[in-house]
Amino acid sequence: MAAAPSSLPAVTGASGAGPSALSRALLHRLRSEVLGSVGPQDLVGSTWRVLVLDATTTPVLSACMKMADLVDLGFSLVEDLNKGREPMPTMPVTYFIEPSVNSVNRLIADWPHGEARYREARVYFSRAVPPQLLDAIKRCQPLISRLTALAEANVEFIASDPRAFTVPVPRAMLRLYGEASIAGGSRDADAACEEIGARLATVFATLGEAPRVRYRRVASVDAEDVPGGARRADTTRRVAEAAARALAATGASMGSASGP
């Protein structure tokens, strides 16, 4: 069994009296749309469920919930998607994972033909799912035959402080400002901007906000500028536009504008 998310306390407000507005919104979304989405009629014959997380969603959940909270919601096991797990054919499972190629492939691998690892499955993704990954899921008939829910939770940030949050993007600084970002066509830097923007969009979706983002206009390139400086200075615009696209995919809209 994976380490249960019980080591971190829930985020509290500045006075310590209670959770911040962001953590309250995060908890509400997790409890109502993901973890607490199963009604009593769905638990007939099994009062316990399995929760499967991946490397992205584990810290999201650990920052705002304890294992005791999950037990209250009917989860007896919290497991890692990327590690070997014993089949539990009599228990329902809830997956809360990111819509990456690796996580979707691991999800599909849980459901080979002729064998059911769990009694039934509910799958919740932490952000919008690319169409090609949805198509891959549709082709997995053993999973489809036992799938009772498939949804996008739009929760992919860590409420790490009453007045702050972080988005888990591995190696973001290196990808955006490292030597590889000097090249005008750096795919890794562009991908990092898209990842940050997509995860920022989940913050806005959780808060029910569609803000207008302003960013500094990139100055004209000077011959004495550091190589790649203009592209690096343009990071804010690229992240803002990526967030606007991601938020639009959730049904909301966000404006962006440059400033002096």
PDB file of C-alpha atoms in Angstrom:
ATOM      1  CA  MET A   1       0.000   0.000   0.000  1.00  0.00           C
ATOM      2  CA  ALA A   2       1.279   3.466  -0.828  1.00  0.00           C
ATOM      3  CA  ALA A   3       2.009   5.903   1.942  1.00  0.00           C
ATOM      4  CA  ALA A   4      -1.271   7.410   3.029  1.00  0.00           C
ATOM      5  CA  PRO A   5      -1.577  11.195   2.771  1.00  0.00           C
ATOM      6  CA  SER A   6      -1.704  11.662   6.519  1.00  0.00           C
ATOM      7  CA  SER A   7       1.527  13.513   7.325  1.00  0.00           C
ATOM      8  CA  LEU A   8       0.448  17.020   6.399  1.00  0.00           C
ATOM      9  CA  PRO A   9      -2.255  19.016   8.189  1.00  0.00           C
ATOM     10  CA  ALA A  10      -5.022  20.835   6.386  1.00  0.00           C
ATOM     11  CA  VAL A  11      -4.123  24.382   5.342  1.00  0.00           C
ATOM     12  CA  THR A  12      -5.375  26.955   7.833  1.00  0.00           C
ATOM     13  CA  GLY A  13      -6.031  30.672   7.667  1.00  0.00           C
ATOM     14  CA  ALA A  14      -3.588  33.340   8.811  1.00  0.00           C
ATOM     15  CA  SER A  15      -4.955  33.263  12.355  1.00  0.00           C
ATOM     16  CA  GLY A  16      -4.938  29.473  12.480  1.00  0.00           C
ATOM     17  CA  ALA A  17      -8.693  29.542  13.073  1.00  0.00           C
ATOM     18  CA  GLY A  18      -9.708  27.702   9.938  1.00  0.00           C
ATOM     19  CA  PRO A  19      -8.945  26.912   6.311  1.00  0.00           C
ATOM     20  CA  SER A  20      -8.329  29.631   3.744  1.00  0.00           C
ATOM     21  CA  ALA A  21     -10.844  30.381   0.984  1.00  0.00           C
ATOM     22  CA  LEU A  22      -8.717  28.520  -1.537  1.00  0.00           C
ATOM     23  CA  SER A  23      -8.298  25.407   0.611  1.00  0.00           C
ATOM     24  CA  ARG A  24     -12.033  25.444   1.414  1.00  0.00           C
ATOM     25  CA  ALA A  25     -12.826  25.545  -2.298  1.00  0.00           C
ATOM     26  CA  LEU A  26     -10.309  22.780  -2.945  1.00  0.00           C
ATOM     27  CA  LEU A  27     -11.721  20.567  -0.183  1.00  0.00           C
ATOM     28  CA  HIS A  28     -15.269  21.145  -1.389  1.00  0.00           C
ATOM     29  CA  ARG A  29     -14.366  20.138  -4.932  1.00  0.00           C
ATOM     30  CA  LEU A  30     -12.459  17.049  -3.831  1.00  0.00           C
ATOM     31  CA  ARG A  31     -15.158  15.913  -1.411  1.00  0.00           C
ATOM     32  CA  SER A  32     -18.180  16.629  -3.599  1.00  0.00           C
ATOM     33  CA  GLU A  33     -16.860  15.771  -7.079  1.00  0.00           C
ATOM     34  CA  VAL A  34     -14.193  13.128  -6.528  1.00  0.00           C
ATOM     35  CA  LEU A  35     -13.886  11.411  -3.173  1.00  0.00           C
ATOM     36  CA  GLY A  36     -17.433  11.777  -1.918  1.00  0.00           C
ATOM     37  CA  SER A  37     -19.156  11.203  -5.239  1.00  0.00           C
ATOM     38  CA  VAL A  38     -20.373   7.690  -4.382  1.00  0.00           C
ATOM     39  CA  GLY A  39     -23.831   7.376  -2.859  1.00  0.00           C
ATOM     40  CA  PRO A  40     -24.869   4.725  -0.304  1.00  0.00           C
ATOM     41  CA  GLN A  41     -26.643   2.755  -3.030  1.00  0.00           C
ATOM     42  CA  ASP A  42     -23.277   2.300  -4.789  1.00  0.00           C
ATOM     43  CA  LEU A  43     -21.654   0.773  -1.720  1.00  0.00           C
ATOM     44  CA  VAL A  44     -24.009  -2.187  -1.331  1.00  0.00           C
ATOM     45  CA  GLY A  45     -21.939  -5.275  -0.554  1.00  0.00           C
ATOM     46  CA  SER A  46     -18.758  -3.312   0.065  1.00  0.00           C
ATOM     47  CA  THR A  47     -18.378  -0.511   2.594  1.00  0.00           C
ATOM     48  CA  TRP A  48     -14.761   0.163   1.676  1.00  0.00           C
ATOM     49  CA  ARG A  49     -13.131   1.538  -1.454  1.00  0.00           C
ATOM     50  CA  VAL A  50      -9.615   1.789  -2.860  1.00  0.00           C
ATOM     51  CA  LEU A  51      -8.134   5.156  -3.842  1.00  0.00           C
ATOM     52  CA  VAL A  52      -5.370   5.207  -6.466  1.00  0.00           C
ATOM     53  CA  LEU A  53      -3.218   8.325  -6.921  1.00  0.00           C
ATOM     54  CA  ASP A  54      -0.204   9.201  -9.058  1.00  0.00           C
ATOM     55  CA  ALA A  55       2.849  11.414  -8.500  1.00  0.00           C
ATOM     56  CA  THR A  56       0.936  14.576  -9.417  1.00  0.00           C
ATOM     57  CA  THR A  57      -2.248  14.070  -7.394  1.00  0.00           C
ATOM     58  CA  THR A  58      -0.654  12.633  -4.239  1.00  0.00           C
ATOM     59  CA  PRO A  59       0.801  15.996  -3.064  1.00  0.00           C
ATOM     60  CA  VAL A  60      -2.435  17.767  -4.054  1.00  0.00           C
ATOM     61  CA  LEU A  61      -4.408  15.527  -1.718  1.00  0.00           C
ATOM     62  CA  SER A  62      -1.748  15.325   1.004  1.00  0.00           C
ATOM     63  CA  ALA A  63      -1.706  19.104   1.415  1.00  0.00           C
ATOM     64  CA  CYS A  64      -5.351  19.313   2.447  1.00  0.00           C
ATOM     65  CA  MET A  65      -6.510  15.930   3.764  1.00  0.00           C
ATOM     66  CA  LYS A  66      -5.430  13.317   6.280  1.00  0.00           C
ATOM     67  CA  MET A  67      -5.867   9.560   6.104  1.00  0.00           C
ATOM     68  CA  ALA A  68      -8.591   9.832   8.744  1.00  0.00           C
ATOM     69  CA  ASP A  69     -10.565  12.077   6.379  1.00  0.00           C
ATOM     70  CA  LEU A  70     -10.300   9.462   3.633  1.00  0.00           C
ATOM     71  CA  VAL A  71     -11.387   6.678   5.981  1.00  0.00           C
ATOM     72  CA  ASP A  72     -14.479   8.754   6.846  1.00  0.00           C
ATOM     73  CA  LEU A  73     -15.252   8.854   3.120  1.00  0.00           C
ATOM     74  CA  GLY A  74     -15.035   5.062   2.843  1.00  0.00           C
ATOM     75  CA  PHE A  75     -11.456   4.520   1.634  1.00  0.00           C
ATOM     76  CA  SER A  76      -9.490   1.788   3.357  1.00  0.00           C
ATOM     77  CA  LEU A  77      -6.507   1.770   0.990  1.00  0.00           C
ATOM     78  CA  VAL A  78      -4.548   4.538  -0.738  1.00  0.00           C
ATOM     79  CA  GLU A  79      -2.256   3.174  -3.420  1.00  0.00           C
ATOM     80  CA  ASP A  80       0.286   4.416  -5.951  1.00  0.00           C
ATOM     81  CA  LEU A  81      -0.682   4.028  -9.598  1.00  0.00           C
ATOM     82  CA  ASN A  82       2.948   3.493 -10.584  1.00  0.00           C
ATOM     83  CA  LYS A  83       3.641   0.645  -8.172  1.00  0.00           C
ATOM     84  CA  GLY A  84       2.578  -2.974  -8.149  1.00  0.00           C
ATOM     85  CA  ARG A  85      -0.760  -3.572  -6.440  1.00  0.00           C
ATOM     86  CA  GLU A  86      -2.667  -6.654  -5.375  1.00  0.00           C
ATOM     87  CA  PRO A  87      -5.974  -7.255  -7.235  1.00  0.00           C
ATOM     88  CA  MET A  88      -9.054  -6.374  -5.184  1.00  0.00           C
ATOM     89  CA  PRO A  89     -11.852  -7.840  -7.331  1.00  0.00           C
ATOM     90  CA  THR A  90     -14.518  -7.378  -4.639  1.00  0.00           C
ATOM     91  CA  MET A  91     -13.773  -3.682  -3.999  1.00  0.00           C
ATOM     92  CA  PRO A  92     -14.620  -0.598  -6.064  1.00  0.00           C
ATOM     93  CA  VAL A  93     -11.767   1.766  -6.944  1.00  0.00           C
ATOM     94  CA  THR A  94     -11.524   5.509  -7.445  1.00  0.00           C
ATOM     95  CA  TYR A  95      -8.650   6.773  -9.579  1.00  0.00           C
ATOM     96  CA  PHE A  96      -7.580  10.394  -9.131  1.00  0.00           C
ATOM     97  CA  ILE A  97      -4.759  10.889 -11.620  1.00  0.00           C
ATOM     98  CA  GLU A  98      -3.349  13.377 -14.094  1.00  0.00           C
ATOM     99  CA  PRO A  99      -4.197  12.950 -17.795  1.00  0.00           C
ATOM    100  CA  SER A 100      -0.637  12.176 -18.896  1.00  0.00           C
ATOM    101  CA  VAL A 101       0.401   9.444 -21.321  1.00  0.00           C
ATOM    102  CA  ASN A 102       2.132   7.544 -18.513  1.00  0.00           C
ATOM    103  CA  SER A 103      -0.807   7.662 -16.083  1.00  0.00           C
ATOM    104  CA  VAL A 104      -3.392   6.734 -18.710  1.00  0.00           C
ATOM    105  CA  ASN A 105      -1.218   3.820 -19.892  1.00  0.00           C
ATOM    106  CA  ARG A 106      -0.917   2.616 -16.292  1.00  0.00           C
ATOM    107  CA  LEU A 107      -4.686   2.937 -15.856  1.00  0.00           C
ATOM    108  CA  ILE A 108      -5.315   0.841 -18.970  1.00  0.00           C
ATOM    109  CA  ALA A 109      -2.729  -1.723 -17.852  1.00  0.00           C
ATOM    110  CA  ASP A 110      -4.813  -2.253 -14.694  1.00  0.00           C
ATOM    111  CA  TRP A 111      -7.560  -3.757 -16.840  1.00  0.00           C
ATOM    112  CA  PRO A 112      -6.228  -6.621 -18.981  1.00  0.00           C
ATOM    113  CA  HIS A 113      -8.648  -8.784 -20.936  1.00  0.00           C
ATOM    114  CA  GLY A 114     -10.151 -11.618 -18.917  1.00  0.00           C
ATOM    115  CA  GLU A 115      -9.176 -10.227 -15.518  1.00  0.00           C
ATOM    116  CA  ALA A 116     -10.797  -7.605 -13.281  1.00  0.00           C
ATOM    117  CA  ARG A 117      -8.450  -5.975 -10.767  1.00  0.00           C
ATOM    118  CA  TYR A 118     -11.377  -4.164  -9.079  1.00  0.00           C
ATOM    119  CA  ARG A 119     -15.151  -4.624  -8.948  1.00  0.00           C
ATOM    120  CA  GLU A 120     -15.838  -1.290 -10.646  1.00  0.00           C
ATOM    121  CA  ALA A 121     -13.980   1.914 -11.397  1.00  0.00           C
ATOM    122  CA  ARG A 122     -14.494   5.643 -11.143  1.00  0.00           C
ATOM    123  CA  VAL A 123     -11.857   7.751 -12.897  1.00  0.00           C
ATOM    124  CA  TYR A 124     -11.262  11.427 -12.153  1.00  0.00           C
ATOM    125  CA  PHE A 125      -8.590  13.429 -13.931  1.00  0.00           C
ATOM    126  CA  SER A 126      -6.870  16.410 -12.371  1.00  0.00           C
ATOM    127  CA  ARG A 127      -7.221  18.538 -15.529  1.00  0.00           C
ATOM    128  CA  ALA A 128      -8.679  18.417 -19.043  1.00  0.00           C
ATOM    129  CA  VAL A 129      -8.006  15.152 -20.887  1.00  0.00           C
ATOM    130  CA  PRO A 130      -6.527  15.299 -24.407  1.00  0.00           C
ATOM    131  CA  PRO A 131      -8.800  13.638 -27.003  1.00  0.00           C
ATOM    132  CA  GLN A 132      -6.206  11.023 -27.953  1.00  0.00           C
ATOM    133  CA  LEU A 133      -6.042   9.767 -24.364  1.00  0.00           C
ATOM    134  CA  LEU A 134      -9.822   9.566 -24.156  1.00  0.00           C
ATOM    135  CA  ASP A 135      -9.773   7.494 -27.319  1.00  0.00           C
ATOM    136  CA  ALA A 136      -7.229   5.126 -25.744  1.00  0.00           C
ATOM    137  CA  ILE A 137      -9.513   4.671 -22.718  1.00  0.00           C
ATOM    138  CA  LYS A 138     -12.511   3.992 -24.955  1.00  0.00           C
ATOM    139  CA  ARG A 139     -10.597   1.163 -26.624  1.00  0.00           C
ATOM    140  CA  CYS A 140     -10.013  -0.595 -23.285  1.00  0.00           C
ATOM    141  CA  GLN A 141     -13.193  -2.673 -23.112  1.00  0.00           C
ATOM    142  CA  PRO A 142     -12.457  -4.379 -19.737  1.00  0.00           C
ATOM    143  CA  LEU A 143     -12.239  -0.920 -18.148  1.00  0.00           C
ATOM    144  CA  ILE A 144     -15.225   0.504 -20.033  1.00  0.00           C
ATOM    145  CA  SER A 145     -17.382  -2.456 -18.956  1.00  0.00           C
ATOM    146  CA  ARG A 146     -16.770  -1.628 -15.276  1.00  0.00           C
ATOM    147  CA  LEU A 147     -16.502   2.158 -15.536  1.00  0.00           C
ATOM    148  CA  THR A 148     -19.196   3.981 -13.552  1.00  0.00           C
ATOM    149  CA  ALA A 149     -17.787   7.528 -13.720  1.00  0.00           C
ATOM    150  CA  LEU A 150     -15.282   9.446 -15.839  1.00  0.00           C
ATOM    151  CA  ALA A 151     -14.786  13.159 -15.224  1.00  0.00           C
ATOM    152  CA  GLU A 152     -12.329  16.043 -15.080  1.00  0.00           C
ATOM    153  CA  ALA A 153     -11.961  17.390 -11.546  1.00  0.00           C
ATOM    154  CA  ASN A 154      -9.777  20.351 -12.613  1.00  0.00           C
ATOM    155  CA  VAL A 155      -7.693  20.224  -9.432  1.00  0.00           C
ATOM    156  CA  GLU A 156      -3.960  20.254 -10.044  1.00  0.00           C
ATOM    157  CA  PHE A 157      -2.376  22.637  -7.565  1.00  0.00           C
ATOM    158  CA  ILE A 158      -1.112  22.485  -4.001  1.00  0.00           C
ATOM    159  CA  ALA A 159      -2.666  24.782  -1.391  1.00  0.00           C
ATOM    160  CA  SER A 160       0.619  25.035   0.474  1.00  0.00           C
ATOM    161  CA  ASP A 161      -0.064  28.204   2.461  1.00  0.00           C
ATOM    162  CA  PRO A 162      -3.068  30.316   3.487  1.00  0.00           C
ATOM    163  CA  ARG A 163      -2.046  32.991   0.996  1.00  0.00           C
ATOM    164  CA  ALA A 164      -0.209  30.956  -1.599  1.00  0.00           C
ATOM    165  CA  PHE A 165      -0.377  27.917  -3.821  1.00  0.00           C
ATOM    166  CA  THR A 166       2.034  26.066  -6.062  1.00  0.00           C
ATOM    167  CA  VAL A 167       1.621  24.130  -9.285  1.00  0.00           C
ATOM    168  CA  PRO A 168       3.704  20.935  -9.538  1.00  0.00           C
ATOM    169  CA  VAL A 169       5.683  21.266 -12.786  1.00  0.00           C
ATOM    170  CA  PRO A 170       8.901  19.187 -12.639  1.00  0.00           C
ATOM    171  CA  ARG A 171      12.123  21.021 -13.560  1.00  0.00           C
ATOM    172  CA  ALA A 172      10.190  24.149 -14.500  1.00  0.00           C
ATOM    173  CA  MET A 173      13.021  26.639 -13.884  1.00  0.00           C
ATOM    174  CA  LEU A 174      15.513  24.590 -15.860  1.00  0.00           C
ATOM    175  CA  ARG A 175      13.108  24.055 -18.732  1.00  0.00           C
ATOM    176  CA  LEU A 176      12.133  27.734 -18.928  1.00  0.00           C
ATOM    177  CA  TYR A 177      15.435  29.452 -18.211  1.00  0.00           C
ATOM    178  CA  GLY A 178      18.137  26.833 -18.746  1.00  0.00           C
ATOM    179  CA  GLU A 179      20.502  26.678 -21.701  1.00  0.00           C
ATOM    180  CA  ALA A 180      18.044  24.649 -23.766  1.00  0.00           C
ATOM    181  CA  SER A 181      15.543  27.537 -23.614  1.00  0.00           C
ATOM    182  CA  ILE A 182      17.958  29.750 -25.567  1.00  0.00           C
ATOM    183  CA  ALA A 183      16.990  27.988 -28.788  1.00  0.00           C
ATOM    184  CA  GLY A 184      14.025  29.791 -30.340  1.00  0.00           C
ATOM    185  CA  GLY A 185      12.187  26.554 -30.988  1.00  0.00           C
ATOM    186  CA  SER A 186      12.695  24.921 -27.589  1.00  0.00           C
ATOM    187  CA  ARG A 187       9.860  22.385 -27.349  1.00  0.00           C
ATOM    188  CA  ASP A 188      10.575  21.678 -23.677  1.00  0.00           C
ATOM    189  CA  ALA A 189      10.197  25.354 -22.714  1.00  0.00           C
ATOM    190  CA  ASP A 190       6.950  25.589 -24.690  1.00  0.00           C
ATOM    191  CA  ALA A 191       5.667  22.400 -23.050  1.00  0.00           C
ATOM    192  CA  ALA A 192       6.534  23.790 -19.600  1.00  0.00           C
ATOM    193  CA  CYS A 193       4.519  26.952 -20.332  1.00  0.00           C
ATOM    194  CA  GLU A 194       1.551  24.818 -21.383  1.00  0.00           C
ATOM    195  CA  GLU A 195       1.800  22.683 -18.228  1.00  0.00           C
ATOM    196  CA  ILE A 196       2.011  25.712 -15.930  1.00  0.00           C
ATOM    197  CA  GLY A 197      -0.873  27.403 -17.728  1.00  0.00           C
ATOM    198  CA  ALA A 198      -3.057  24.287 -17.565  1.00  0.00           C
ATOM    199  CA  ARG A 199      -2.430  23.908 -13.842  1.00  0.00           C
ATOM    200  CA  LEU A 200      -3.038  27.596 -13.138  1.00  0.00           C
ATOM    201  CA  ALA A 201      -6.358  27.208 -14.936  1.00  0.00           C
ATOM    202  CA  THR A 202      -7.408  24.568 -12.390  1.00  0.00           C
ATOM    203  CA  VAL A 203      -6.896  27.134  -9.619  1.00  0.00           C
ATOM    204  CA  PHE A 204      -9.220  29.585 -11.349  1.00  0.00           C
ATOM    205  CA  ALA A 205     -11.762  26.845 -12.074  1.00  0.00           C
ATOM    206  CA  THR A 206     -11.751  25.770  -8.419  1.00  0.00           C
ATOM    207  CA  LEU A 207     -12.317  29.354  -7.255  1.00  0.00           C
ATOM    208  CA  GLY A 208     -14.977  29.919  -9.918  1.00  0.00           C
ATOM    209  CA  GLU A 209     -13.009  32.860 -11.276  1.00  0.00           C
ATOM    210  CA  ALA A 210     -12.042  33.859 -14.815  1.00  0.00           C
ATOM    211  CA  PRO A 211      -9.523  36.661 -14.225  1.00  0.00           C
ATOM    212  CA  ARG A 212      -8.003  39.058 -16.716  1.00  0.00           C
ATOM    213  CA  VAL A 213      -4.244  38.616 -16.606  1.00  0.00           C
ATOM    214  CA  ARG A 214      -1.858  41.468 -17.372  1.00  0.00           C
ATOM    215  CA  TYR A 215       1.790  40.907 -18.230  1.00  0.00           C
ATOM    216  CA  ARG A 216       4.764  43.078 -19.112  1.00  0.00           C
ATOM    217  CA  ARG A 217       5.340  43.655 -22.820  1.00  0.00           C
ATOM    218  CA  VAL A 218       8.690  42.265 -24.018  1.00  0.00           C
ATOM    219  CA  ALA A 219      11.104  45.045 -24.940  1.00  0.00           C
ATOM    220  CA  SER A 220      12.703  45.105 -28.375  1.00  0.00           C
ATOM    221  CA  VAL A 221      15.773  42.878 -28.740  1.00  0.00           C
ATOM    222  CA  ASP A 222      19.104  44.635 -28.312  1.00  0.00           C
ATOM    223  CA  ALA A 223      22.318  43.345 -29.835  1.00  0.00           C
ATOM    224  CA  GLU A 224      23.903  43.314 -26.370  1.00  0.00           C
ATOM    225  CA  ASP A 225      21.142  41.264 -24.782  1.00  0.00           C
ATOM    226  CA  VAL A 226      21.959  37.855 -23.315  1.00  0.00           C
ATOM    227  CA  PRO A 227      21.237  35.125 -25.900  1.00  0.00           C
ATOM    228  CA  GLY A 228      17.698  33.922 -25.457  1.00  0.00           C
ATOM    229  CA  GLY A 229      16.838  36.855 -23.175  1.00  0.00           C
ATOM    230  CA  ALA A 230      13.860  38.023 -25.221  1.00  0.00           C
ATOM    231  CA  ARG A 231      12.336  34.554 -25.305  1.00  0.00           C
ATOM    232  CA  ARG A 232      12.810  34.112 -21.582  1.00  0.00           C
ATOM    233  CA  ALA A 233      11.251  37.519 -20.915  1.00  0.00           C
ATOM    234  CA  ASP A 234       8.282  36.396 -23.011  1.00  0.00           C
ATOM    235  CA  THR A 235       7.552  33.516 -20.608  1.00  0.00           C
ATOM    236  CA  THR A 236       4.825  35.426 -18.766  1.00  0.00           C
ATOM    237  CA  ARG A 237       2.862  36.001 -21.960  1.00  0.00           C
ATOM    238  CA  ARG A 238       3.149  32.381 -23.026  1.00  0.00           C
ATOM    239  CA  VAL A 239       2.011  31.101 -19.621  1.00  0.00           C
ATOM    240  CA  ALA A 240      -0.906  33.580 -19.528  1.00  0.00           C
ATOM    241  CA  GLU A 241      -2.091  32.526 -22.963  1.00  0.00           C
ATOM    242  CA  ALA A 242      -1.738  28.840 -22.075  1.00  0.00           C
ATOM    243  CA  ALA A 243      -3.840  29.395 -18.946  1.00  0.00           C
ATOM    244  CA  ALA A 244      -6.497  31.211 -20.995  1.00  0.00           C
ATOM    245  CA  ARG A 245      -6.704  28.308 -23.457  1.00  0.00           C
ATOM    246  CA  ALA A 246      -6.920  25.744 -20.661  1.00  0.00           C
ATOM    247  CA  LEU A 247      -9.599  27.675 -18.794  1.00  0.00           C
ATOM    248  CA  ALA A 248     -11.624  28.054 -21.998  1.00  0.00           C
ATOM    249  CA  ALA A 249     -11.555  24.260 -22.307  1.00  0.00           C
ATOM    250  CA  THR A 250     -13.356  24.045 -18.946  1.00  0.00           C
ATOM    251  CA  GLY A 251     -16.172  26.259 -20.224  1.00  0.00           C
ATOM    252  CA  ALA A 252     -14.955  29.536 -18.701  1.00  0.00           C
ATOM    253  CA  SER A 253     -13.028  32.342 -20.353  1.00  0.00           C
ATOM    254  CA  MET A 254     -10.081  34.433 -19.296  1.00  0.00           C
ATOM    255  CA  GLY A 255      -8.689  37.585 -20.846  1.00  0.00           C
ATOM    256  CA  SER A 256      -5.065  38.610 -21.123  1.00  0.00           C
ATOM    257  CA  ALA A 257      -3.422  41.888 -22.024  1.00  0.00           C
ATOM    258  CA  SER A 258       0.091  43.279 -22.180  1.00  0.00           C
ATOM    259  CA  GLY A 259       1.268  46.253 -20.197  1.00  0.00           C
ATOM    260  CA  PRO A 260       4.209  48.608 -20.346  1.00  0.00           C
TER     261      PRO A 260
END
